[in-house]
Short mmCIF file of C-alpha atoms and ligand atoms in Angstrom, two decimals:
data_model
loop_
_atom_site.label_atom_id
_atom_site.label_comp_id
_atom_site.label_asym_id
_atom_site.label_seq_id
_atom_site.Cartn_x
_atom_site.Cartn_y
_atom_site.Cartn_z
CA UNK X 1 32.05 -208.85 -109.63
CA UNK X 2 33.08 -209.32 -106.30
CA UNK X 3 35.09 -206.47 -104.69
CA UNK X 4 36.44 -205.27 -101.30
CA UNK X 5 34.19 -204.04 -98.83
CA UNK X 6 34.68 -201.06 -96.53
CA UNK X 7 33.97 -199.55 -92.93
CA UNK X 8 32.73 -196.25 -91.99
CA UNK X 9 35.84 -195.30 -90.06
CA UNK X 10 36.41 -195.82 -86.44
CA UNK X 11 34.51 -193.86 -84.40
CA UNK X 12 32.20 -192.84 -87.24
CA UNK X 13 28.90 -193.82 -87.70
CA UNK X 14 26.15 -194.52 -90.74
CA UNK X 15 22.63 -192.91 -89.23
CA UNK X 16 19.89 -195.20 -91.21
CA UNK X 17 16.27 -195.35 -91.30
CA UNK X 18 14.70 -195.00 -88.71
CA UNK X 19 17.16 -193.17 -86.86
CA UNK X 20 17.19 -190.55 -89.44
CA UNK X 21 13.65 -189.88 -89.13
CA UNK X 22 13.99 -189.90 -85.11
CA UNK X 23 16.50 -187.98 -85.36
CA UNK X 24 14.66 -185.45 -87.67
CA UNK X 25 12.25 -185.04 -85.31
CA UNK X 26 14.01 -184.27 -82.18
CA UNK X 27 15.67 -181.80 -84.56
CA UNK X 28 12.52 -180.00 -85.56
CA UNK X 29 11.49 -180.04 -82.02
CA UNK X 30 14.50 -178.38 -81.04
CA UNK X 31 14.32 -175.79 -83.52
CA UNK X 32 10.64 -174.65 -82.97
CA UNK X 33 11.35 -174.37 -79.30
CA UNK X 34 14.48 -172.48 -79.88
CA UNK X 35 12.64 -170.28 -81.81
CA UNK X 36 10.73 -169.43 -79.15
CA UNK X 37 13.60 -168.03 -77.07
CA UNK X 38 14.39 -165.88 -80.05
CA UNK X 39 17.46 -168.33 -81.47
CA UNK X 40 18.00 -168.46 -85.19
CA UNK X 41 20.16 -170.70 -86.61
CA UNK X 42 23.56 -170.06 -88.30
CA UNK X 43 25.49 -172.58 -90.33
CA UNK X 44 28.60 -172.71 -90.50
CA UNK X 45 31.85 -174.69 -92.56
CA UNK X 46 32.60 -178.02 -91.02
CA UNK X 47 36.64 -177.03 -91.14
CA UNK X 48 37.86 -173.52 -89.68
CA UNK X 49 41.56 -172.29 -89.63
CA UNK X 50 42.91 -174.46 -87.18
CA UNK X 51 44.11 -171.13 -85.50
CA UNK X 52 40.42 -170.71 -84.38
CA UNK X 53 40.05 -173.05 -82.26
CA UNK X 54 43.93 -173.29 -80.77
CA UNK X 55 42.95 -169.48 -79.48
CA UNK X 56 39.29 -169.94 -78.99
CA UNK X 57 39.04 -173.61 -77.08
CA UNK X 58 42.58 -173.13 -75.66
CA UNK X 59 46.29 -174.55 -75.99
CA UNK X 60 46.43 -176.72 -73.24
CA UNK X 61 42.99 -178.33 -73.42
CA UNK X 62 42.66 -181.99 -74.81
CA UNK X 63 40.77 -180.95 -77.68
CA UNK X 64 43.37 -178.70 -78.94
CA UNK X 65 46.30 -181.16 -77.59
CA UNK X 66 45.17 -184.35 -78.54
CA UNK X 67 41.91 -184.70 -80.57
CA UNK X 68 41.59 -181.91 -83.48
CA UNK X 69 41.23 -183.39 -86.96
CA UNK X 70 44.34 -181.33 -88.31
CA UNK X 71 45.25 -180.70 -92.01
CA UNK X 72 47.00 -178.82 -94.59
CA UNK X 73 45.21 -178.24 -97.59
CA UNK X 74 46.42 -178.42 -101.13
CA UNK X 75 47.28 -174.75 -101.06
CA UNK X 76 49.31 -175.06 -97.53
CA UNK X 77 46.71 -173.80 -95.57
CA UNK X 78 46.27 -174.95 -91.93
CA UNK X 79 43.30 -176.09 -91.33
CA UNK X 80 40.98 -178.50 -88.60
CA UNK X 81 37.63 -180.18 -88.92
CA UNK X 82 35.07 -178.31 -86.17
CA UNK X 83 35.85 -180.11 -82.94
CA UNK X 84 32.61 -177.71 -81.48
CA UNK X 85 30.39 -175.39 -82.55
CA UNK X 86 31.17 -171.82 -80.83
CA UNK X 87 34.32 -170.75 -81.95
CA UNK X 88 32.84 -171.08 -85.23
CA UNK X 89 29.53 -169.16 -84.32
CA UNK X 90 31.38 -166.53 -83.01
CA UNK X 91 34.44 -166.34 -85.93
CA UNK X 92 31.11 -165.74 -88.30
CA UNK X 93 29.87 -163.18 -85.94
CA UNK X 94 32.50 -161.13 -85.77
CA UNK X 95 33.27 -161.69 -89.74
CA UNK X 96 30.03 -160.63 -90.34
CA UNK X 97 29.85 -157.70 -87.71
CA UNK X 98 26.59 -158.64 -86.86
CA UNK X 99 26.99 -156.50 -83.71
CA UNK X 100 26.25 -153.54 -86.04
CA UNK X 101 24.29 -155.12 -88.88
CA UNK X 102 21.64 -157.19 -87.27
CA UNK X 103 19.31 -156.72 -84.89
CA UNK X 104 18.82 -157.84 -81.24
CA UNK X 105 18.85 -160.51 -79.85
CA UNK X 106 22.11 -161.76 -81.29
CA UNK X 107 21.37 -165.28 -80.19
CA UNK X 108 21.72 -168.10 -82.65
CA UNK X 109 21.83 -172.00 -82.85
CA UNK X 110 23.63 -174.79 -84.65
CA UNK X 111 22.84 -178.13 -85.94
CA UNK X 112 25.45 -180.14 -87.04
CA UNK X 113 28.70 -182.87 -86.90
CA UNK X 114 31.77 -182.08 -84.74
CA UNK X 115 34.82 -184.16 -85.02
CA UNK X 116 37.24 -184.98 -81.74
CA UNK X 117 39.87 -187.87 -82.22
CA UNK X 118 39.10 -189.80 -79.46
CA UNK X 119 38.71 -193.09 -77.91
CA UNK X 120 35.77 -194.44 -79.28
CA UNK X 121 33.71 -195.91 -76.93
CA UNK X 122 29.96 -195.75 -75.83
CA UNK X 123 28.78 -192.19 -76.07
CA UNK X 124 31.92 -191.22 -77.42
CA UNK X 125 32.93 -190.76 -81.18
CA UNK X 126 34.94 -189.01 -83.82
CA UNK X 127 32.26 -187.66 -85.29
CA UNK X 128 29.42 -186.89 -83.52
CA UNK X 129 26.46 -183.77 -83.75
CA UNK X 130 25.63 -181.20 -81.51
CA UNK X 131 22.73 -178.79 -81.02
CA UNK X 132 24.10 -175.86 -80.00
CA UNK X 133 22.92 -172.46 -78.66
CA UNK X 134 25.02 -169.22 -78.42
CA UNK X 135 23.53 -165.66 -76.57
CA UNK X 136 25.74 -162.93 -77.26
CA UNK X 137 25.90 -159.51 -75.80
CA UNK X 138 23.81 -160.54 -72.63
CA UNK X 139 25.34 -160.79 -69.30
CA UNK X 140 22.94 -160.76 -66.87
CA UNK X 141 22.82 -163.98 -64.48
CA UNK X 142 18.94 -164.35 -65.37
CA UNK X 143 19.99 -164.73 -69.15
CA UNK X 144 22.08 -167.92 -67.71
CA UNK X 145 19.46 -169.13 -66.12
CA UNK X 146 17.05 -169.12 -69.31
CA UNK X 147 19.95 -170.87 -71.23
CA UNK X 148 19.73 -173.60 -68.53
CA UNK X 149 15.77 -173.77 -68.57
CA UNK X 150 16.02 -173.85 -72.11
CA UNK X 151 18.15 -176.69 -71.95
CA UNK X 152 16.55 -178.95 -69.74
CA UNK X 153 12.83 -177.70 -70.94
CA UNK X 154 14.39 -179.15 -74.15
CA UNK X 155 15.91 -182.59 -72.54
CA UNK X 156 12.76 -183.07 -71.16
CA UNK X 157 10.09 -182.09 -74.00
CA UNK X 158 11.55 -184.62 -76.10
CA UNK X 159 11.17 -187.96 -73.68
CA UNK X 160 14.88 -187.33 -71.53
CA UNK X 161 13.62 -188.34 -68.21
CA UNK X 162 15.74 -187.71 -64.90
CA UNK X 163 17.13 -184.90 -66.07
CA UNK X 164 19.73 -183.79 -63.77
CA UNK X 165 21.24 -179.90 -63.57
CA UNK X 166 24.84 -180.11 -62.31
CA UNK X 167 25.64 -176.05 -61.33
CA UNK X 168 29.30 -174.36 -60.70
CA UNK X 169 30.66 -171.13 -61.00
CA UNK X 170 34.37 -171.57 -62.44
CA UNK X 171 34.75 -168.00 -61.24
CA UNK X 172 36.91 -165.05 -63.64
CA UNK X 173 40.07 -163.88 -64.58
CA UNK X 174 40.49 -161.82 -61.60
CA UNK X 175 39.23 -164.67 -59.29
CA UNK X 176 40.72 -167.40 -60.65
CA UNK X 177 44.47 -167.31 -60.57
CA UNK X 178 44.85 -167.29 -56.47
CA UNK X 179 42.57 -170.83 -56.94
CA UNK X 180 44.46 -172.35 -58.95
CA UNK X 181 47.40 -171.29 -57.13
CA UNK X 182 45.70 -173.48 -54.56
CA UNK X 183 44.52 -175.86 -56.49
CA UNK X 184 48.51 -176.51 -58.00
CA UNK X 185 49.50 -176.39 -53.96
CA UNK X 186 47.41 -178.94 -52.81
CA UNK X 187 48.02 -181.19 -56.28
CA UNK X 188 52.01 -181.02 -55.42
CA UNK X 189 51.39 -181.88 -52.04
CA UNK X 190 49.36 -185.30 -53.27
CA UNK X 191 50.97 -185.48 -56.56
CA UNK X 192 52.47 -189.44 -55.88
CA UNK X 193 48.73 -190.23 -55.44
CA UNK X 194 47.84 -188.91 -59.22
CA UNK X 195 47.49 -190.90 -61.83
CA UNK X 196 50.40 -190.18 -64.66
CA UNK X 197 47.32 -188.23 -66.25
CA UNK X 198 46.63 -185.73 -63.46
CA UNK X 199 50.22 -185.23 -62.98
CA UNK X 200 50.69 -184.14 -66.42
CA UNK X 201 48.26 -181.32 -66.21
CA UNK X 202 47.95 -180.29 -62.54
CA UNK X 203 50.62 -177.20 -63.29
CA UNK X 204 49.29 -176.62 -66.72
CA UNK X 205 45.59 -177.01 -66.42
CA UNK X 206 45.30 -177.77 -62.41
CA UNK X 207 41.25 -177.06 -62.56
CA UNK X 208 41.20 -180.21 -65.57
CA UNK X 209 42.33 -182.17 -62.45
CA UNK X 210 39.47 -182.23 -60.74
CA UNK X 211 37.57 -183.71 -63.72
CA UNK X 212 39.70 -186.93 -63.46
CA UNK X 213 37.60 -189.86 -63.69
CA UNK X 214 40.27 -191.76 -62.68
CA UNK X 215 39.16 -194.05 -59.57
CA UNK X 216 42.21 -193.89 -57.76
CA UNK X 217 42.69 -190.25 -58.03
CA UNK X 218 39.12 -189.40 -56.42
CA UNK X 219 40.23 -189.47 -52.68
CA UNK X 220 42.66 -186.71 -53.07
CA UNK X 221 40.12 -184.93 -55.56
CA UNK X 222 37.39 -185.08 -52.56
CA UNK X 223 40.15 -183.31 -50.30
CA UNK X 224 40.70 -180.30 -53.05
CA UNK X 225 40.60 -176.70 -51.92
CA UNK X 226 36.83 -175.44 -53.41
CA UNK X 227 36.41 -172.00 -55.25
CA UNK X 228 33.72 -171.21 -52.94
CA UNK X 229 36.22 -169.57 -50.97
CA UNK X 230 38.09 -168.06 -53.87
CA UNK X 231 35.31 -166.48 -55.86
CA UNK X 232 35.24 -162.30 -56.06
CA UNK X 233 32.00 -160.43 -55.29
CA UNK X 234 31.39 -160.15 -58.66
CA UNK X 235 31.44 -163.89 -59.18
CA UNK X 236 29.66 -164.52 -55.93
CA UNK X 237 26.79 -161.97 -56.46
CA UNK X 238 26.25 -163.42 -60.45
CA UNK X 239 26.32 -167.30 -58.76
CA UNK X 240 23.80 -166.56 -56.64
CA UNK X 241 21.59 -164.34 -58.86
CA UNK X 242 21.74 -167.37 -61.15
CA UNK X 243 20.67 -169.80 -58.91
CA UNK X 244 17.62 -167.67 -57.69
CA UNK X 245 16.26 -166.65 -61.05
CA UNK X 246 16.79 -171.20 -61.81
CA UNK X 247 14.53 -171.45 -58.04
CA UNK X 248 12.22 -168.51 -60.00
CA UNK X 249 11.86 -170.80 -63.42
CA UNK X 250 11.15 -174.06 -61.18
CA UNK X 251 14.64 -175.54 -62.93
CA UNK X 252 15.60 -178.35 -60.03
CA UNK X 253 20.19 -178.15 -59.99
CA UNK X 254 22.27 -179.35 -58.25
CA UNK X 255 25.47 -177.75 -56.67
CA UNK X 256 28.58 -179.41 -58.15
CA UNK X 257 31.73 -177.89 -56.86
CA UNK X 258 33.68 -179.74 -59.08
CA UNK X 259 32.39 -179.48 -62.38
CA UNK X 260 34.30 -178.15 -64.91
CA UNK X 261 34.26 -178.13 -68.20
CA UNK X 262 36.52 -179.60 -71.11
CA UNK X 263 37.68 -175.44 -73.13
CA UNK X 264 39.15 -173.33 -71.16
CA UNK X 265 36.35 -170.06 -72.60
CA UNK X 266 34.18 -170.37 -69.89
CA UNK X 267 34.16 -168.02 -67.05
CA UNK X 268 31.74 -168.11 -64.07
CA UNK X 269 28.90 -170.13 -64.53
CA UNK X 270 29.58 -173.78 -65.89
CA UNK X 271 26.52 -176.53 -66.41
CA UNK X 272 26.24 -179.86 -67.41
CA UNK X 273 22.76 -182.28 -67.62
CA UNK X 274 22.60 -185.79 -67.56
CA UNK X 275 20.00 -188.22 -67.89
CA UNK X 276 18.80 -191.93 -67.46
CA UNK X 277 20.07 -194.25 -69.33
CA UNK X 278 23.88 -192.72 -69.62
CA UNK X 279 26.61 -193.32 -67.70
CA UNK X 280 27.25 -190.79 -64.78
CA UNK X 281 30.55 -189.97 -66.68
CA UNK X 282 28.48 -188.50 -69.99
CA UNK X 283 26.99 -185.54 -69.94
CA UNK X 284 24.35 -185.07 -72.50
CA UNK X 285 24.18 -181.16 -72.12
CA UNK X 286 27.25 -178.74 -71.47
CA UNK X 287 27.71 -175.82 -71.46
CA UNK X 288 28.31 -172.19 -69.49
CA UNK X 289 29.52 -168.09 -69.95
CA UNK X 290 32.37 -167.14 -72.18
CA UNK X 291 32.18 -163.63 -71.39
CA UNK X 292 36.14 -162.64 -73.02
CA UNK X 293 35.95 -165.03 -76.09
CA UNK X 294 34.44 -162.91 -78.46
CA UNK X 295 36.61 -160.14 -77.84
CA UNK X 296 39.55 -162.98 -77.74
CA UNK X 297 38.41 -163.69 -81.77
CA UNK X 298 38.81 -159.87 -82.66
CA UNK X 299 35.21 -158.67 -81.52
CA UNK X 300 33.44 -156.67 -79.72
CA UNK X 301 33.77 -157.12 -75.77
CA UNK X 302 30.37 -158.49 -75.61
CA UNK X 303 29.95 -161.40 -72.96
CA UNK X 304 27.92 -165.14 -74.49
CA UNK X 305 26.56 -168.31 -72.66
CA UNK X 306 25.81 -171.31 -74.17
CA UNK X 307 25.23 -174.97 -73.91
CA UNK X 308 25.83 -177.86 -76.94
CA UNK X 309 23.63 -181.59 -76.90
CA UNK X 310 25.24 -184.20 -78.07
CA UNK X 311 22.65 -185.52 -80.48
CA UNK X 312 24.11 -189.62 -80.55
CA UNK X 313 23.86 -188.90 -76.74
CA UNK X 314 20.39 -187.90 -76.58
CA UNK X 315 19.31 -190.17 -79.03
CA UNK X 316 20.47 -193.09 -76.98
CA UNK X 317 18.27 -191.88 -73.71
CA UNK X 318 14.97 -191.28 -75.83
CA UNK X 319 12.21 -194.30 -75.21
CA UNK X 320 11.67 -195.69 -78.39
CA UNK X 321 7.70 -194.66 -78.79
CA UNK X 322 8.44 -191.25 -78.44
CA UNK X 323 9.60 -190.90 -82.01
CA UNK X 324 7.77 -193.71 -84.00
CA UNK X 325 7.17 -192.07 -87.95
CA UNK X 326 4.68 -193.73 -89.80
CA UNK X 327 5.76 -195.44 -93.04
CA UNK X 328 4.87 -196.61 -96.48
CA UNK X 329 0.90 -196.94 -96.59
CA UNK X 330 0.54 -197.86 -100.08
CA UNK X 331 2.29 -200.36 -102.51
CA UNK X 332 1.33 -200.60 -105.84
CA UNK X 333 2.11 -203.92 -107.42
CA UNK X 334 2.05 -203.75 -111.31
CA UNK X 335 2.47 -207.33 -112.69
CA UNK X 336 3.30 -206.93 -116.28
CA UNK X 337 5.21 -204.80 -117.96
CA UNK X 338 2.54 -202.93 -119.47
CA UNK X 339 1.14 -201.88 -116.08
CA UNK X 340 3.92 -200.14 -114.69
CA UNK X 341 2.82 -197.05 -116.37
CA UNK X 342 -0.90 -197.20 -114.48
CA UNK X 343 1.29 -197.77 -111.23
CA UNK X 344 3.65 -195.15 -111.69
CA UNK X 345 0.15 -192.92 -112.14
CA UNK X 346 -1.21 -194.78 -109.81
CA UNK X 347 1.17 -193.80 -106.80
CA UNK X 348 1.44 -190.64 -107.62
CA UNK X 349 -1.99 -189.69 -107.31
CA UNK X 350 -2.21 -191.32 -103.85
CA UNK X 351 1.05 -189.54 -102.86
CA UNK X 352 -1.01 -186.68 -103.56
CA UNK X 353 -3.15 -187.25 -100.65
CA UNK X 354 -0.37 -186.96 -98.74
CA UNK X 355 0.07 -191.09 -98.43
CA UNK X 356 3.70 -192.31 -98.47
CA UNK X 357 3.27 -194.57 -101.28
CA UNK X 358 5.33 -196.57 -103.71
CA UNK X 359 5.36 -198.95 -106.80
CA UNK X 360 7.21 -201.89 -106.91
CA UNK X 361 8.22 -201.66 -110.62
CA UNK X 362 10.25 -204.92 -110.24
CA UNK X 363 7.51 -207.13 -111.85
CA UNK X 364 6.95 -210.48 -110.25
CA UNK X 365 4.37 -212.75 -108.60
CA UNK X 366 1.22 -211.70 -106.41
CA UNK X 367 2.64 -214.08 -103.98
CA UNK X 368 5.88 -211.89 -104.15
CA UNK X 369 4.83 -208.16 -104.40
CA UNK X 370 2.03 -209.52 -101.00
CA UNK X 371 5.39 -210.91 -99.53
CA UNK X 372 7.07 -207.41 -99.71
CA UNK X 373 4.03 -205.56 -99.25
CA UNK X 374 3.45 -207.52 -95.96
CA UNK X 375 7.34 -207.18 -95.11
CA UNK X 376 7.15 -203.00 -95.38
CA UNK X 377 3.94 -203.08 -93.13
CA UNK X 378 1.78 -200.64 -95.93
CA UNK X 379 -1.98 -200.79 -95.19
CA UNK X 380 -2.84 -201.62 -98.90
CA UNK X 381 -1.43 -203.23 -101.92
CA UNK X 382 -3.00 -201.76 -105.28
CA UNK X 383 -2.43 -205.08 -107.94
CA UNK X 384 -2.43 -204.54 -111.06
CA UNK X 385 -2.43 -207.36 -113.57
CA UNK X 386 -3.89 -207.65 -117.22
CA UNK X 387 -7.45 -207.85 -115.80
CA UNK X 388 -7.26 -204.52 -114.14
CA UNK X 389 -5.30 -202.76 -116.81
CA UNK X 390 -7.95 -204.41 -119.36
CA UNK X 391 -11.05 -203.04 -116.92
CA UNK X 392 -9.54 -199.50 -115.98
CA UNK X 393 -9.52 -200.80 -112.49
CA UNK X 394 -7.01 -201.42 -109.15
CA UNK X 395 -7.59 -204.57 -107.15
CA UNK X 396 -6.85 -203.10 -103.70
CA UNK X 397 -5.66 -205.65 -101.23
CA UNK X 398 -6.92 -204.31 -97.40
CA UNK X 399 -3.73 -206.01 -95.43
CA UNK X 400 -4.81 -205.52 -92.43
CA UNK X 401 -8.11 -206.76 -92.69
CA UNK X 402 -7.16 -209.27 -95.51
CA UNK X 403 -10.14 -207.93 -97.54
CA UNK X 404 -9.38 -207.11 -101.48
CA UNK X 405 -11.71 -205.63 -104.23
CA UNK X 406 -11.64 -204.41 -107.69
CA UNK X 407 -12.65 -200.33 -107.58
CA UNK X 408 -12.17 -197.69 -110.37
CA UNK X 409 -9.32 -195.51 -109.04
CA UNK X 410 -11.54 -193.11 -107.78
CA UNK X 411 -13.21 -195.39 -105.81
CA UNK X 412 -9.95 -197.07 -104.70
CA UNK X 413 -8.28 -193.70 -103.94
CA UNK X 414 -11.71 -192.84 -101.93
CA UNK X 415 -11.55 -196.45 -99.79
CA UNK X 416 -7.32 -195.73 -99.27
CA UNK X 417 -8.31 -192.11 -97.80
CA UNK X 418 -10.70 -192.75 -95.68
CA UNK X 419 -9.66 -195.95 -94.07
CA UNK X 420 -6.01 -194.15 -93.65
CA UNK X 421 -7.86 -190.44 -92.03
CA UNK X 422 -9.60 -192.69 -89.88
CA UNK X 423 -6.59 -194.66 -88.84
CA UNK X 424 -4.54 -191.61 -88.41
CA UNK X 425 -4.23 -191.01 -84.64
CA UNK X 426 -5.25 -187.23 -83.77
CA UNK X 427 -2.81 -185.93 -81.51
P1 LIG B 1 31.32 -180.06 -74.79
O1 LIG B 1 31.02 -180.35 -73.36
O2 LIG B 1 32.67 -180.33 -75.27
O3 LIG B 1 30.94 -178.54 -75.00
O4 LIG B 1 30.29 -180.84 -75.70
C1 LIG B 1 28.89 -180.72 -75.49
C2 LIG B 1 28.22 -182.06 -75.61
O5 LIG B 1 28.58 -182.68 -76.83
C3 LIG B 1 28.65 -183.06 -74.54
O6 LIG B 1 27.92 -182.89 -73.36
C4 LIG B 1 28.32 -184.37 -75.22
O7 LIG B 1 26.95 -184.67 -75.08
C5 LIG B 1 28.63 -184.09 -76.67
N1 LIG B 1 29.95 -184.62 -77.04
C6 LIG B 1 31.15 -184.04 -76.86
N2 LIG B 1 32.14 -184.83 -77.32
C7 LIG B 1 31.55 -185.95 -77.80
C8 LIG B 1 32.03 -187.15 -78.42
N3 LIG B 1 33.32 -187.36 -78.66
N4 LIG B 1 31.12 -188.09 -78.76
C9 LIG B 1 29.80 -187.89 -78.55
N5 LIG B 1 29.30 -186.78 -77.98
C10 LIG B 1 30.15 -185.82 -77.61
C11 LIG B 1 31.05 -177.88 -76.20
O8 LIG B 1 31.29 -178.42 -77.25
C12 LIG B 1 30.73 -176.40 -76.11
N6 LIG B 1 30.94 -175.80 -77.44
C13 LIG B 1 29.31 -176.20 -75.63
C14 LIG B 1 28.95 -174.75 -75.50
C15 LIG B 1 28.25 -174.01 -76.36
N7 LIG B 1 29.33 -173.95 -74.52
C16 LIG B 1 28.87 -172.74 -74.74
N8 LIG B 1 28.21 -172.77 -75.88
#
């Protein structure tokens, strides 16, 4: 039967072996260092009222514009697939009131697919994953600082090399308005040297502006009014108090006066981290302090700071060796019928030993079951053909040595453990 064949859809992606298992592992890494901050991890549903994130990310941003994955369900509801991870965290926290039922600290992380609509192109998808981190209830500048060490002692655990801090302060709601008062001045006064882009937002969202990656735009970005002068005390004094407790922790930053970031919750301090092997334009890391959004969803007025990795990001920056899995060891070869009942034994007593192991119940050839055995790179194949099911034994075919003998299982599982411990590479 020959039928019609189909695509993951655009902008999606299938994650296959060995990525999976890479991935795993940066994934486990992340969540044993987390736990060392004191993060737990919260899951949450992959769609949300769309509401949610209109209030929480923000009207005017792209997300909410132009790239939510927007629905109505069978029973009319509104709904959108996650297009981030903190609205969410927060929605459960206040659902949950976990202000008054758990303890402190009320800082949790997230593991999972986000969905934007957007241009697919390298380092950008419609469905991508993000390892997130959310501390609520602290607002303290050092607290922003140990989100930021976390975040690049994370990057750089797992094989990220160059990582590179980019630090602003996007100052508050009391600050804020007489900058981008400024900011909308000095846009007007340029505004035939925008690109249609920038022209469109530089009343709405005149901070986005600065973010244009748009080459011809970056002359009159370079001559933009900075917040520097703009910021309150209360901005100032947190800025700075963040950037000495980052000297304290040995984090290297750098100043970036106009980095800003894509959801209009943050407040004061904004981050993002690169690395090599992306372009300049993709952050890996970003993040910041969305002191206001929780009380925004209906919570308390408890302040949060936070940073998401894209995972597909990451991924792509990580040297190969520094996530290599070991395979299949074993492959047990039964080459009648009748044997495939000592093989299916067979593997699982070696699995047992903790060996990834596995029988080729498909009976053919020696020729054949060496071909495959040779093909998944296993140490040993066990054969078993009517002489060994007649003797009680397992011809055990060394492949790397090219060495084969007929043992009683024992002595066959005895030879497999050994050469195997001694092979494994103490780390
Ligand atoms: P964000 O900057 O929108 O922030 O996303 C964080 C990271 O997710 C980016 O730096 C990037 O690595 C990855 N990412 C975003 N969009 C895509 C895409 N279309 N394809 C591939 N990767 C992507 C947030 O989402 C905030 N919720 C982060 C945060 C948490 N702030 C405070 N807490």
């Amino acid at each position: 039967m020959s039928g019609k064949t189909y695509q993951a859809p655009r902008g999606t992606s299938d994650l296959l072996p060995p990525d999976t298992e890479r991935w795993a592992r940066v994934e486990a890494a992340a969540r044993d260092l987390f736990r060392l901050y004191g993060f737990r991890e919260v899951r949450t549903p992959i769609f949300e009222a769309r509401e949610l994130f209109e209030r929480g990310i923000g009207e005017t941003t792209d997300i909410v514009e132009k790239q939510m994955y927007v629905f109505q369900d069978r029973g009319g509801d509104w709904l959108a697939l996650r297009p981030e991870g903190t609205a969410s965290v927060l929605r459960a926290f206040v659902e949950h009131r976990l202000d008054q039922t758990a303890p402190p600290p009320y800082r949790y992380f997230y593991v999972g697919p986000m969905f934007r609509h957007e241009r697919p192109q390298r380092g950008r998808y419609r469905q991508f994953h993000q390892i997130g981190v959310e501390a609520l209830g602290e607002s303290a500048p050092e607290v922003d600082a140990e989100v930021i060490a976390l975040g690049w002692e994370f990057l750089r655990h797992v094989g990220a090399r160059d990582v590179q801090v980019e630090l602003n302060s996007i100052g508050c709601s009391a600050c804020r308005p007489a900058y981008q008062a400024a900011l909308r001045a000095y846009w007007q006064t340029h505004a035939d040297e925008l690109c249609p882009d920038c022209r469109r937002r530089m009343d709405r969202n005149p901070l986005r502006v600065l973010d244009c990656k748009n080459e011809g735009c970056q002359a009159v970005l370079r001559g933009a009014p900075v917040i520097d002068a703009y910021w309150c005390d209360a901005c100032r004094t947190h800025f700075e108090a963040v950037q000495t407790a980052l000297s304290a922790l040995d984090v290297p930053y750098v100043r970036n006066a106009r980095l800003v970031r894509g959801l209009d919750y943050y407040m004061r301090t904004a981050f993002e981290m690169t690395a090599a092997g992306l372009g300049a334009q993709n952050a890996v890391l970003g993040g910041g302090r969305y002191d206001g959004l929780l009380r925004a969803l209906g919570g308390p007025d408890w302040p949060g700071v936070g940073f998401a990795i894209g995972m597909e990001r990451l991924m792509a920056v990580l040297p190969e060796a520094a996530h290599s899995v070991p395979g299949l060891a074993v492959m047990f070869l039964p080459l009648t019928e009748a044997a495939r009942g000592v093989a299916l034994q067979g593997v699982q007593t070696v699995r047992r030993l903790g060996v990834p192991a596995w029988a080729r119940m498909d009976v053919g050839s020696v020729k054949s079951g060496l071909r495959s055995a040779h093909r998944a790179g296993v140490r040993f194949a066990v054969i078993l053909g009517d002489d060994e099911l007649r003797a009680g034994r397992w011809t055990v075919r060394d492949m790397q040595a090219s060495l084969q003998q007929t043992l009683s299982p024992e002595e066959a599982v005895e030879v497999i453990r050994r050469a195997l411990s001694l092979d494994t590479p103490r780390t």
